Every structure is written in C-alpha cells, then in structure tokens.
Coordinates of C-alpha atoms and ligand atoms in Angstrom, one line a residue:
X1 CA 0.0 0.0 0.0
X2 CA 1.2 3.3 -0.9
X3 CA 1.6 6.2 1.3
X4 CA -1.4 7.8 -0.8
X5 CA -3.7 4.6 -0.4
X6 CA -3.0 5.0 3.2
X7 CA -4.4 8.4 3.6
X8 CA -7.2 7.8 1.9
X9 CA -8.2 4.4 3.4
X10 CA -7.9 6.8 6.6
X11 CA -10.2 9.4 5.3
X12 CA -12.5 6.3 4.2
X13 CA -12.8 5.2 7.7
X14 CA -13.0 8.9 9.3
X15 CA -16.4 9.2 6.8
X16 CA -17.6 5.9 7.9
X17 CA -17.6 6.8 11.4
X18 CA -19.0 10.4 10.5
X19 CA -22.3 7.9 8.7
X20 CA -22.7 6.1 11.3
X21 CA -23.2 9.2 13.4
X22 CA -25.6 11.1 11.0
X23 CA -27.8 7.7 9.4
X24 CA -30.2 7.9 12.4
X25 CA -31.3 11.5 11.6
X26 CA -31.7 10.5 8.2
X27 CA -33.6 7.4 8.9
X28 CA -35.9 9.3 10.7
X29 CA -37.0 11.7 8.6
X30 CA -37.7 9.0 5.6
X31 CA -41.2 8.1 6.5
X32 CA -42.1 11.6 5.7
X33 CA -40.1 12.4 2.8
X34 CA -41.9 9.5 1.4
X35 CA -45.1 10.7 2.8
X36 CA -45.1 14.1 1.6
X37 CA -42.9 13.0 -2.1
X38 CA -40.6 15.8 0.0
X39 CA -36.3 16.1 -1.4
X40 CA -34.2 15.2 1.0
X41 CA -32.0 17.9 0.9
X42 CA -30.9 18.5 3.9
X43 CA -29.3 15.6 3.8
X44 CA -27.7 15.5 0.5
X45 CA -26.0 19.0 1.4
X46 CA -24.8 17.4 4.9
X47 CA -23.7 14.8 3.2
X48 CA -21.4 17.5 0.8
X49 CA -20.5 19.7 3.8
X50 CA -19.2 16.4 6.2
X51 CA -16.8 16.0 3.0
X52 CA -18.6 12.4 1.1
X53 CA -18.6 14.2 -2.3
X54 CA -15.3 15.2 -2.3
X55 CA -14.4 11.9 -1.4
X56 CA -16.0 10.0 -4.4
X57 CA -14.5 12.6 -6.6
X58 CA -11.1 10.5 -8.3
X59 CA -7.7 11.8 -7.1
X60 CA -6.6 12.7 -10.9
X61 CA -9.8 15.2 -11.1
X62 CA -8.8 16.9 -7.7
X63 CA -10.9 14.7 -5.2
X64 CA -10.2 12.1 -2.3
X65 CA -10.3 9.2 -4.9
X66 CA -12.7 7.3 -2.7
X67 CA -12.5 3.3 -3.8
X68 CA -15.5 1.8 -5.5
X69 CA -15.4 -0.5 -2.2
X70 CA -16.0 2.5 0.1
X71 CA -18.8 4.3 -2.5
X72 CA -20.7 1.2 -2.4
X73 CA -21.0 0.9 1.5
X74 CA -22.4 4.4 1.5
X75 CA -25.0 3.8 -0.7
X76 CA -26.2 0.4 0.8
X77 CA -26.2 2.6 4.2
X78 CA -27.7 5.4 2.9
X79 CA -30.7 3.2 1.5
X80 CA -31.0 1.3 4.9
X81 CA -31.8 4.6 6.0
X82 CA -33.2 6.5 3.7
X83 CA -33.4 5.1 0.1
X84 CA -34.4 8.5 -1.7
X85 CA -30.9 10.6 -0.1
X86 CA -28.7 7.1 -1.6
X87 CA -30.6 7.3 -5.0
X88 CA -30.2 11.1 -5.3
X89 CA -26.6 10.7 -4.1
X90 CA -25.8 8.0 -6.6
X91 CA -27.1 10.1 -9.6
X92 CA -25.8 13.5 -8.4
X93 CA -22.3 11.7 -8.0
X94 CA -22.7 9.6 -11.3
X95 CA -23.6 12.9 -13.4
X96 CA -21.0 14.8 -11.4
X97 CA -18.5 12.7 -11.7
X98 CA -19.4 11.8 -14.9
X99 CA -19.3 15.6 -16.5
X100 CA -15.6 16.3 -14.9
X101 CA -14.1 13.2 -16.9
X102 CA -16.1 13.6 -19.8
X103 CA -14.9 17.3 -20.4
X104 CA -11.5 16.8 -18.3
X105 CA -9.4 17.5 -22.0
X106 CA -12.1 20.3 -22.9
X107 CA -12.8 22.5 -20.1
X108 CA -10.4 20.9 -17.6
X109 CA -11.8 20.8 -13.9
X110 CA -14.8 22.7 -14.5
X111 CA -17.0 20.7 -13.0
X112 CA -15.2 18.7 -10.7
X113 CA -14.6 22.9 -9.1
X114 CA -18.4 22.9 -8.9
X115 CA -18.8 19.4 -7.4
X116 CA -16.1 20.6 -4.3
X117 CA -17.9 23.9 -4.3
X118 CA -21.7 22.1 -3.5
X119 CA -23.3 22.3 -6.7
X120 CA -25.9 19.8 -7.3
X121 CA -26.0 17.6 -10.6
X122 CA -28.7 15.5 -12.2
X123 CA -28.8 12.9 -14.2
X124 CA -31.1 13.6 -17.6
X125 CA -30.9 10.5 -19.6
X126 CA -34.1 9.0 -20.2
X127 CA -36.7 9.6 -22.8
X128 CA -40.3 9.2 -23.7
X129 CA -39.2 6.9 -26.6
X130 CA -36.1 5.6 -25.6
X131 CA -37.3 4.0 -21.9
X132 CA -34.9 1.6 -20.9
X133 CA -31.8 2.2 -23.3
X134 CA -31.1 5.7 -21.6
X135 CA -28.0 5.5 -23.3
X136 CA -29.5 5.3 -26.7
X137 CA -30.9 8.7 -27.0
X138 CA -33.5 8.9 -29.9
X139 CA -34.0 12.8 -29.7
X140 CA -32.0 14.5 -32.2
X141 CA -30.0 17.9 -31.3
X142 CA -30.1 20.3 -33.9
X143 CA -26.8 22.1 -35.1
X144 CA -26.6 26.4 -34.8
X145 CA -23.9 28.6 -34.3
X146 CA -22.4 28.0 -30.9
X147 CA -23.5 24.2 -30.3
X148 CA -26.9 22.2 -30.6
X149 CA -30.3 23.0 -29.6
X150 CA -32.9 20.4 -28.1
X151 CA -36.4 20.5 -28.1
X152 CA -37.9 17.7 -26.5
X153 CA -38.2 15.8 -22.8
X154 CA -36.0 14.0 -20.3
X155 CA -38.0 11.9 -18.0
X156 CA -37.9 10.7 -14.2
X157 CA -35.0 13.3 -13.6
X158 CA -33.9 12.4 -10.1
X159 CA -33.5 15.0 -7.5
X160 CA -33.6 18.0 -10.8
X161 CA -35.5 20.7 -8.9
X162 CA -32.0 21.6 -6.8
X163 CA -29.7 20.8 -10.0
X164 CA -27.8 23.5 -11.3
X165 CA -26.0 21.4 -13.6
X166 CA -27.8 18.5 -15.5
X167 CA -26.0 15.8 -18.1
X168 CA -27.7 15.4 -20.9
X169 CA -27.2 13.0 -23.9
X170 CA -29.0 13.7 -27.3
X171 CA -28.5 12.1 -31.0
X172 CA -26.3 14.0 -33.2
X173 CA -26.2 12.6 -36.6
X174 CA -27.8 9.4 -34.9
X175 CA -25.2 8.9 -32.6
X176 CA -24.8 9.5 -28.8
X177 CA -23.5 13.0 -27.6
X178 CA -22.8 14.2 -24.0
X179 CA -23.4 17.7 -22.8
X180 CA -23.4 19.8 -19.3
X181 CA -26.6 22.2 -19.0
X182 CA -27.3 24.4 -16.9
X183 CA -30.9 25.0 -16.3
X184 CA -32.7 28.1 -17.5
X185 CA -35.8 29.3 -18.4
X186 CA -36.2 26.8 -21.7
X187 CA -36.2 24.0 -19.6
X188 CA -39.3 23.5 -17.6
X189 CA -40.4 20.9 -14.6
X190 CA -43.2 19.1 -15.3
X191 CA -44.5 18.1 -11.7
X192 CA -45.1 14.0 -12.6
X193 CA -43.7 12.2 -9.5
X194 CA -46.5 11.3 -7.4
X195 CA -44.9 7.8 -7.4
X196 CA -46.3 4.6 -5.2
X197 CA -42.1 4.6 -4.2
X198 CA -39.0 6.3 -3.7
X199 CA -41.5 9.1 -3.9
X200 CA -38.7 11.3 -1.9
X201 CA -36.4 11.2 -5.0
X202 CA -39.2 13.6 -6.8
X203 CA -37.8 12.3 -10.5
X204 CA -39.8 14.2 -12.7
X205 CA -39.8 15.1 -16.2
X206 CA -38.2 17.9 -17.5
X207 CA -39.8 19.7 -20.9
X208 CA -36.4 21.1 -23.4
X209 CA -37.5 24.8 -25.4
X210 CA -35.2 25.1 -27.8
X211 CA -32.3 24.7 -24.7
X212 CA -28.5 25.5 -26.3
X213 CA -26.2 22.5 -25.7
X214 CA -23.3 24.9 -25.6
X215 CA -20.3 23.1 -28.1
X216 CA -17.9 24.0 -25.5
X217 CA -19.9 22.1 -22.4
X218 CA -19.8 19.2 -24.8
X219 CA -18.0 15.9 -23.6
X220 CA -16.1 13.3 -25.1
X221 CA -17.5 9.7 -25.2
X222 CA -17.0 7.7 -22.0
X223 CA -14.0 5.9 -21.8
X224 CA -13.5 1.8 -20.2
X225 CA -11.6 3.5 -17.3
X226 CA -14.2 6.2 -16.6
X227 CA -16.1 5.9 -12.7
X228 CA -19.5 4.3 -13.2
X229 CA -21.2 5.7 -10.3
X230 CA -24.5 4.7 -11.3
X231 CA -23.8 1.2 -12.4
X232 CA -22.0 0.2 -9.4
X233 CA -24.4 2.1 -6.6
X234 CA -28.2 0.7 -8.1
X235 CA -27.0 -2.6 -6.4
X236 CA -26.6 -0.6 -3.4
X237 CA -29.9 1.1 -3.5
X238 CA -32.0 -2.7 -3.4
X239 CA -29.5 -4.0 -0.9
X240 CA -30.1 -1.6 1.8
X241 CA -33.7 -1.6 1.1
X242 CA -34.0 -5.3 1.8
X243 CA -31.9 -4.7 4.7
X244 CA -34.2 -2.2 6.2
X245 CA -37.0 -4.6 5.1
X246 CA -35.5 -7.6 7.0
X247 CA -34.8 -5.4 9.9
X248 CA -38.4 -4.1 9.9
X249 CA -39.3 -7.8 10.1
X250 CA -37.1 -8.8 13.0
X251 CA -38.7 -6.0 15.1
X252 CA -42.7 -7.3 14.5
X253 CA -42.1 -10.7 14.6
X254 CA -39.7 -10.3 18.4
X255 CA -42.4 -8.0 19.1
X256 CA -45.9 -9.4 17.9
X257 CA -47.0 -12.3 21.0
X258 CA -49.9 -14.3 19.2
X259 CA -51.2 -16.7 22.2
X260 CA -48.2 -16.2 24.4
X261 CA -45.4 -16.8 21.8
X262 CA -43.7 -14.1 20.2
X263 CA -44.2 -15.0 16.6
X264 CA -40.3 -15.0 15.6
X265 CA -40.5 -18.0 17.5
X266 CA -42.7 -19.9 14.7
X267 CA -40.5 -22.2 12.8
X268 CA -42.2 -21.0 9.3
X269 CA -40.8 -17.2 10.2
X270 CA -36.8 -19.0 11.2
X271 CA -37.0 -20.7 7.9
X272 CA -38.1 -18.0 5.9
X273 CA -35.8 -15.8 7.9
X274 CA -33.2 -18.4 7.2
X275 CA -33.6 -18.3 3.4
X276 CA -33.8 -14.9 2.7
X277 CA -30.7 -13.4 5.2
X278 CA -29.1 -15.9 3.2
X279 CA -29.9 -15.0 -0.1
X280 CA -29.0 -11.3 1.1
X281 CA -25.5 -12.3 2.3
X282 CA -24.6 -14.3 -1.0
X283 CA -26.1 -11.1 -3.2
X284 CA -23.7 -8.5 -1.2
X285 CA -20.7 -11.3 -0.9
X286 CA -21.0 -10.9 -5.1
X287 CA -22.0 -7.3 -5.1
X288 CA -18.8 -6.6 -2.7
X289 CA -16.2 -8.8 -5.2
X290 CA -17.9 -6.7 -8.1
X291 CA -16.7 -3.9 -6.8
X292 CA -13.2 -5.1 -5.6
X293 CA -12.9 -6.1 -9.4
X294 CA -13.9 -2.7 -10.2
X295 CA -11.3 -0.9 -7.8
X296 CA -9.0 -3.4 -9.4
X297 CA -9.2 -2.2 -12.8
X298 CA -10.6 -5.9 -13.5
X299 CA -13.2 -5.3 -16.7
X300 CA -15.3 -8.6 -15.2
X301 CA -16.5 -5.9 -12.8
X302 CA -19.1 -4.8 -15.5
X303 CA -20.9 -7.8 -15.7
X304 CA -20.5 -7.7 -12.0
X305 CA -22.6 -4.9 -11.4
X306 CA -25.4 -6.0 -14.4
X307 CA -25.6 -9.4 -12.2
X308 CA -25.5 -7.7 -8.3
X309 CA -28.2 -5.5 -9.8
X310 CA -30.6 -8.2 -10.9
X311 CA -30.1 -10.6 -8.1
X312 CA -30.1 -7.3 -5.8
X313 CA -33.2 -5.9 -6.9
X314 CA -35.3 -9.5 -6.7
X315 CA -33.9 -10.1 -3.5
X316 CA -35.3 -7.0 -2.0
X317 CA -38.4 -7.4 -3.7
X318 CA -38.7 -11.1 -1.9
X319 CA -37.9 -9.7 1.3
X320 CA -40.0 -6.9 1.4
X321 CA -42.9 -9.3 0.5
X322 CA -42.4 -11.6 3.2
X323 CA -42.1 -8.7 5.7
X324 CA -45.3 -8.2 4.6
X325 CA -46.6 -11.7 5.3
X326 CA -44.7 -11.8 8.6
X327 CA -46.4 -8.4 9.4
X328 CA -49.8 -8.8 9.3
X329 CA -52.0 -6.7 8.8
X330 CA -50.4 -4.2 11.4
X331 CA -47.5 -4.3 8.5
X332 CA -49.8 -3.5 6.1
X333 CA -51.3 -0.1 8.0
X334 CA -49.7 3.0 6.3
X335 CA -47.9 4.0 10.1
X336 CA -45.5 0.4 9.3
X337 CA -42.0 1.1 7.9
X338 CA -42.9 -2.2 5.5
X339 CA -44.9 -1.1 3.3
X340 CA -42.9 1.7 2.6
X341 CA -40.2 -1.1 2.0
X342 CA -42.3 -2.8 -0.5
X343 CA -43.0 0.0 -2.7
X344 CA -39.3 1.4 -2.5
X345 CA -37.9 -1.8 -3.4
X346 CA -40.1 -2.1 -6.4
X347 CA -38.4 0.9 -8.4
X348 CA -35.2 -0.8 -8.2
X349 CA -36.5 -3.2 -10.6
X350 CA -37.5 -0.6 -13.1
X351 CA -34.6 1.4 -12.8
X352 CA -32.4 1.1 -15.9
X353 CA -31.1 -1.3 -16.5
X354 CA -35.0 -2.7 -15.6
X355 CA -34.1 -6.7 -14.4
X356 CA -36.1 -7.5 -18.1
X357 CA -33.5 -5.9 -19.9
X358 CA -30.2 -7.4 -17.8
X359 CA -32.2 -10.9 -17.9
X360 CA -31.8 -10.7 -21.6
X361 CA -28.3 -9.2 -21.6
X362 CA -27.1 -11.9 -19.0
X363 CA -29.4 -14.5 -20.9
X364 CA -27.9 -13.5 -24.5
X365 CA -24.2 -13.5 -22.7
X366 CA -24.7 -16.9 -21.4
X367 CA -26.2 -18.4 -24.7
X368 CA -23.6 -16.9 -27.1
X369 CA -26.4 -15.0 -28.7
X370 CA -24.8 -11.5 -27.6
X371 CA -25.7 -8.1 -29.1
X372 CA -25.1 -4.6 -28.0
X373 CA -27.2 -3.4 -25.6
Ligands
FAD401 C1 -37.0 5.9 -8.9 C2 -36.5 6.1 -10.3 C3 -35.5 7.1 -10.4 C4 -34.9 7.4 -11.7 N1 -34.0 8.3 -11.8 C5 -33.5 8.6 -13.1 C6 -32.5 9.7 -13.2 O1 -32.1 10.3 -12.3 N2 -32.2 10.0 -14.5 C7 -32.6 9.3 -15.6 O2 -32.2 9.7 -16.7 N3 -33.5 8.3 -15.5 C8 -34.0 8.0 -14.2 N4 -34.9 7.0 -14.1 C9 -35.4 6.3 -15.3 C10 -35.0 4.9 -15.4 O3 -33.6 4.7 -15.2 C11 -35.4 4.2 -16.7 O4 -34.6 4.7 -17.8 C12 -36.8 4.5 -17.0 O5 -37.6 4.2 -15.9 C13 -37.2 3.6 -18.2 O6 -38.4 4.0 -18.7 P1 -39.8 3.3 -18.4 O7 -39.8 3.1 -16.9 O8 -40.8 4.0 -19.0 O9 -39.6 1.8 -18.9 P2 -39.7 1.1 -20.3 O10 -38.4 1.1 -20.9 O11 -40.8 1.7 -21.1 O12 -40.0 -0.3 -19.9 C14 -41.4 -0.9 -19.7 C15 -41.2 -2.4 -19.5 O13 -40.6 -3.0 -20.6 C16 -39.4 -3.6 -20.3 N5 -38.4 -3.4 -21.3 C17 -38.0 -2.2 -21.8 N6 -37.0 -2.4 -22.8 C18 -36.8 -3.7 -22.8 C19 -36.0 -4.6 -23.6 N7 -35.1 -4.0 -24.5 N8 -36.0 -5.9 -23.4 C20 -36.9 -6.4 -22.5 N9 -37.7 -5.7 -21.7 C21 -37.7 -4.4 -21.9 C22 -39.0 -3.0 -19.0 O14 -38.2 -3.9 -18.2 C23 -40.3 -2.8 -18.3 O15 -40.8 -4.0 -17.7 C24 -35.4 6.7 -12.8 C25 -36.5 5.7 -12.7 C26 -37.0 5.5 -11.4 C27 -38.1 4.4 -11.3

C-alpha cells in the first residue's frame, strides 16, 4: 500500500464513522419524505459539507479518490436509512463525476470545481421513446452557431428541482453526444412524481424549449476506465432496502405475541428468515467482489454490477414481500416502515437497466447469442 492509499483508506474510515453518526437523523426523517414525495435535501447537502462528495470525486480530477469499495457501502447505508438521499446521491455523484471526466481534456476541472464547491447535478438520460436504453438517445439535437439546440423531454429526472447542472445526452447525426446544461428558463419541470415509491427522489420530467447545448460544455464519449457511479451504486440502493426490510421484520415478529409466543418463534418465520438473510449475504458477498474487481481495474466488474443488480433488486423485492406476510396486517397499515419497504424496493427493478432488460443481456451472454445493448 502506498503512502497515498494510506491516507485515503484513513479518510474512508473517518467518513464511515462520520455515517454512522448522521444515518439515524436520516432514517428518521424518511417516512415523511416519502409521505409528503418531500427532497431530502438536507441531507444530500450534509452529506457535501461532512466532505462524502469530495471523497468519491477521483484523485486525478482533484478529489479524495474514494475506492468503489468505500462508494458502495455508502450507498447500501444510505438506502438502509433513507433510500431516496442514496438514489439522489448515486445520480448526483454519477452525473457529477461523470461531466468532470467527460470534459477533463475540454474544459479541464470545471466541473469537478463545482462538485467541491456544493453544486448539485442530475442525471437527464431518459426519454419518452427511448425508456430503458437511456444510453441510446432517440432525440436529435439540432446544429446552430455556438453548439446544438434540443427540443424535447427527459423523464424521471432524479433529484432535478435543486440541479444546477444536468448531463444530458441527445443524438447528433444518430449517434450519442454528452453535454453539461445548466438549467434556465427553456427548460421546464413538469411536476409527474407522485410515485407509489422512492416518492422522496421527486424524478420528474423535464420539458427542453429550444435549450442550447453549448459546443464547449460538450463531452467526449466515455472511456472503459471512466467511474461508473451509477452502475456500481443501483445494487446498493435494493440491498439496503432489503436490509431495512428484514430489519423491519425482526422488530414485529420479536415484538408481535400471538397466544403467548412471540411469533419470531414460529419455525415458518426462522425458515423464511433463514432463506432470505441468506440469499441477502450471497447477493452483497458478489456485489462486494464486483466492486473489488472494479477498484482493481478488472473489466469482469461490469458484468458484475449488471448481475449484483438483478439478483439485488429481486432479492429486495422477496424480502420486502415476506415482511409483509410476517407483518400482518399491522404491516400493512400506512404507520408500518414495510410497506414503505415494499413499494421502495419495487423501483429498483424498473430502474435502468430494468431486471427484463439485464435478464436478456445476461441470458444473450450466457447463450452466445450476444448483441449490444
Ligand atoms: C425511482 C427512479 C429514479 C430514476 N432516476 C433517473 C434519473 O435520475 N435519471 C434518468 O435519466 N432516469 C432515471 N430513471 C429512469 C430509469 O432509469 C429508466 O430509464 C426508465 O424508468 C425507463 O423507462 P420506463 O420506466 O418508461 O420503462 P420502459 O423502458 O418503457 O419499460 C417498460 C417495461 O418494458 C421492459 N423493457 C423495456 N425495454 C426492454 C428490452 N429491451 N427488453 C426487455 N424488456 C424491456 C422493462 O423492463 C419494463 O418492464 C429513474 C427511474 C426510477 C423508477
């Protein structure tokens, strides 16, 4: 270990301690960010201020060059707590991020400046007609003098109300192109997220006026060695959410006496318990080694994260669903943490890539009948 990778492992563990002392606020304000489809943004900014953006941020771009290891365990306790702050904090980091080594050659640290100094980023990939294949954009920029101009949408734009910078891709010529925007009056938030979960991430769509994709906020296409925030953290998201789930289980069924018993003393609820702690374990076991790989340098990590995310996402879908059955119907009473569970983890499954589109990646992988994605 280098000197370097010393200090930083040090400034990992200094953070850790630092979450464990602010995830208890967080977790208790998520019932009512869901609640009341309310940003978390006090928490995103506390998480900037106690120093876990400028950590993530890599060492060549000016950051604390934070390993993939580390990023990961802050989104899985993040999402424990408060699954909206780790969703929000995954995109804002993956567009963040994402800008500063896209446009490192152009406009040098530009926007890695921006990240240290607290600005917020957003993620605006998806389409109306592209759904799932976010990184296929269908919407075609039009050339003028000093870039493009798009007129069109971006949909379920996490956490975009407090962006002041958004990436955007658009087709150019039918091919992908990367830009930084800042929001202005041509693009407008159309108020859609009244979701049934991860209401608190308020993703809504965002309507493009003839909005100038300045040439010189324009990036260069991602390279194999670029930080995939986003790919590596949505694994993170469903893991803490069945975590939470499981936990919320363990407290009604020690709690719950039905004819004298507590019910965590039915054998149905140990082997259920059993079976799906394990299944949890074995998913974060492969999610962790993903992410090794990925600090690594290791390409395998990228199938990796496609796999942790599928079995990830059904896994916390399962769980949540037996803490409902284990719950009763005191569970199932709005003032229970598990339903909240239940509908949280669901949007992990439709988040790209949605587990239909990785089960045919994976599927196409494993039967030799590849194509791009
Ligand atoms: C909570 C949440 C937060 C999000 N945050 C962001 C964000 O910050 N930025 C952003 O850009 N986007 C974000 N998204 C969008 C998301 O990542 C997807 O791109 C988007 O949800 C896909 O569109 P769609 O849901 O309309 O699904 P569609 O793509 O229309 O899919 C509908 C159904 O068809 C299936 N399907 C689609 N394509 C295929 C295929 N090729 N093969 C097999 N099945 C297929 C899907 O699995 C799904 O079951 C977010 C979504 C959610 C739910």
């Amino acid at each position: 270990m280098t000197v370097t990778d010393a200090l930083v492992r040090d400034d990992e563990r200094h953070l850790r301690d630092r979450l464990d002392e602010l995830l208890p606020a967080f977790a208790s304000d998520a019932a009512e960010n869901d609640e009341h489809a309310r940003l978390p943004e006090a928490a995103l900014r506390r998480l900037h201020a106690e120093g876990f953006d400028a950590a993530a941020l890599p060492q060549h771009l000016g950051g604390g060059g934070a390993s993939y290891s580390f990023f990961g365990e802050v989104v899985r306790a993040l999402a424990e707590a408060d699954p909206a702050v780790a969703t929000i904090w995954t995109m804002h980091l993956g567009a963040a991020v994402g800008l500063a080594q896209l446009t490192a050659d152009s406009l040098g640290s530009y926007y890695a400046d921006a990240l240290l100094a607290g600005d917020r980023f957003a993620n605006a990939l998806s389409e109306p007609t592209s759904g799932n294949r976010f990184l296929n954009p269908q919407q075609e920029a039009s050339p003028v003098e000093d870039g493009h101009v798009l007129d069109g949408a971006k949909r379920f734009v996490s956490g975009s109300e407090i962006a002041d910078h958004l990436l955007v891709n658009v087709a150019i010529d039918g091919a992908p192109a990367f830009f930084g925007v800042e929001p202005d009056a041509t693009i407008t938030v159309i108020p859609i997220w009244d979701s049934l979960g991860l209401r608190g991430t308020r993703s809504q769509l965002l309507s493009f006026h003839g909005t100038l994709l300045r040439a010189d906020r324009r990036g260069a296409a991602p390279g194999p060695d670029h930080r995939n925030y986003v790919g590596a953290g949505l694994a993170g998201i469903s893991l803490g959410i069945a975590d939470a789930a499981l936990g919320a289980l363990v407290a009604h069924a020690r709690s719950r006496v039905i004819a004298g018993r507590p019910l965590a003393e039915q054998q149905w609820v140990e082997y259920a318990v059993a079976d799906h702690h394990s299944r949890i374990e074995a998913v974060r076991a492969y999610w962790r080694q993903a992410l090794r790989q990925a600090d690594a340098g290791d390409p395998a990590h990228a199938g990796g994260f496609d796999r942790a995310k599928l079995l990830a996402n059904r896994v916390a879908v399962e769980t949540a669903q037996l803490a409902v059955r284990v719950g009763g119907a005191s569970g199932y009473l709005r003032t229970s943490p598990i339903q909240r569970h239940l509908r949280d983890a669901e949007a992990g499954q439709l988040m790209a890539y949605s587990t239909e589109v990785l089960s045919g990646v994976i599927g196409k992988q494993v039967l030799g009948t590849e194509t791009a994605r």
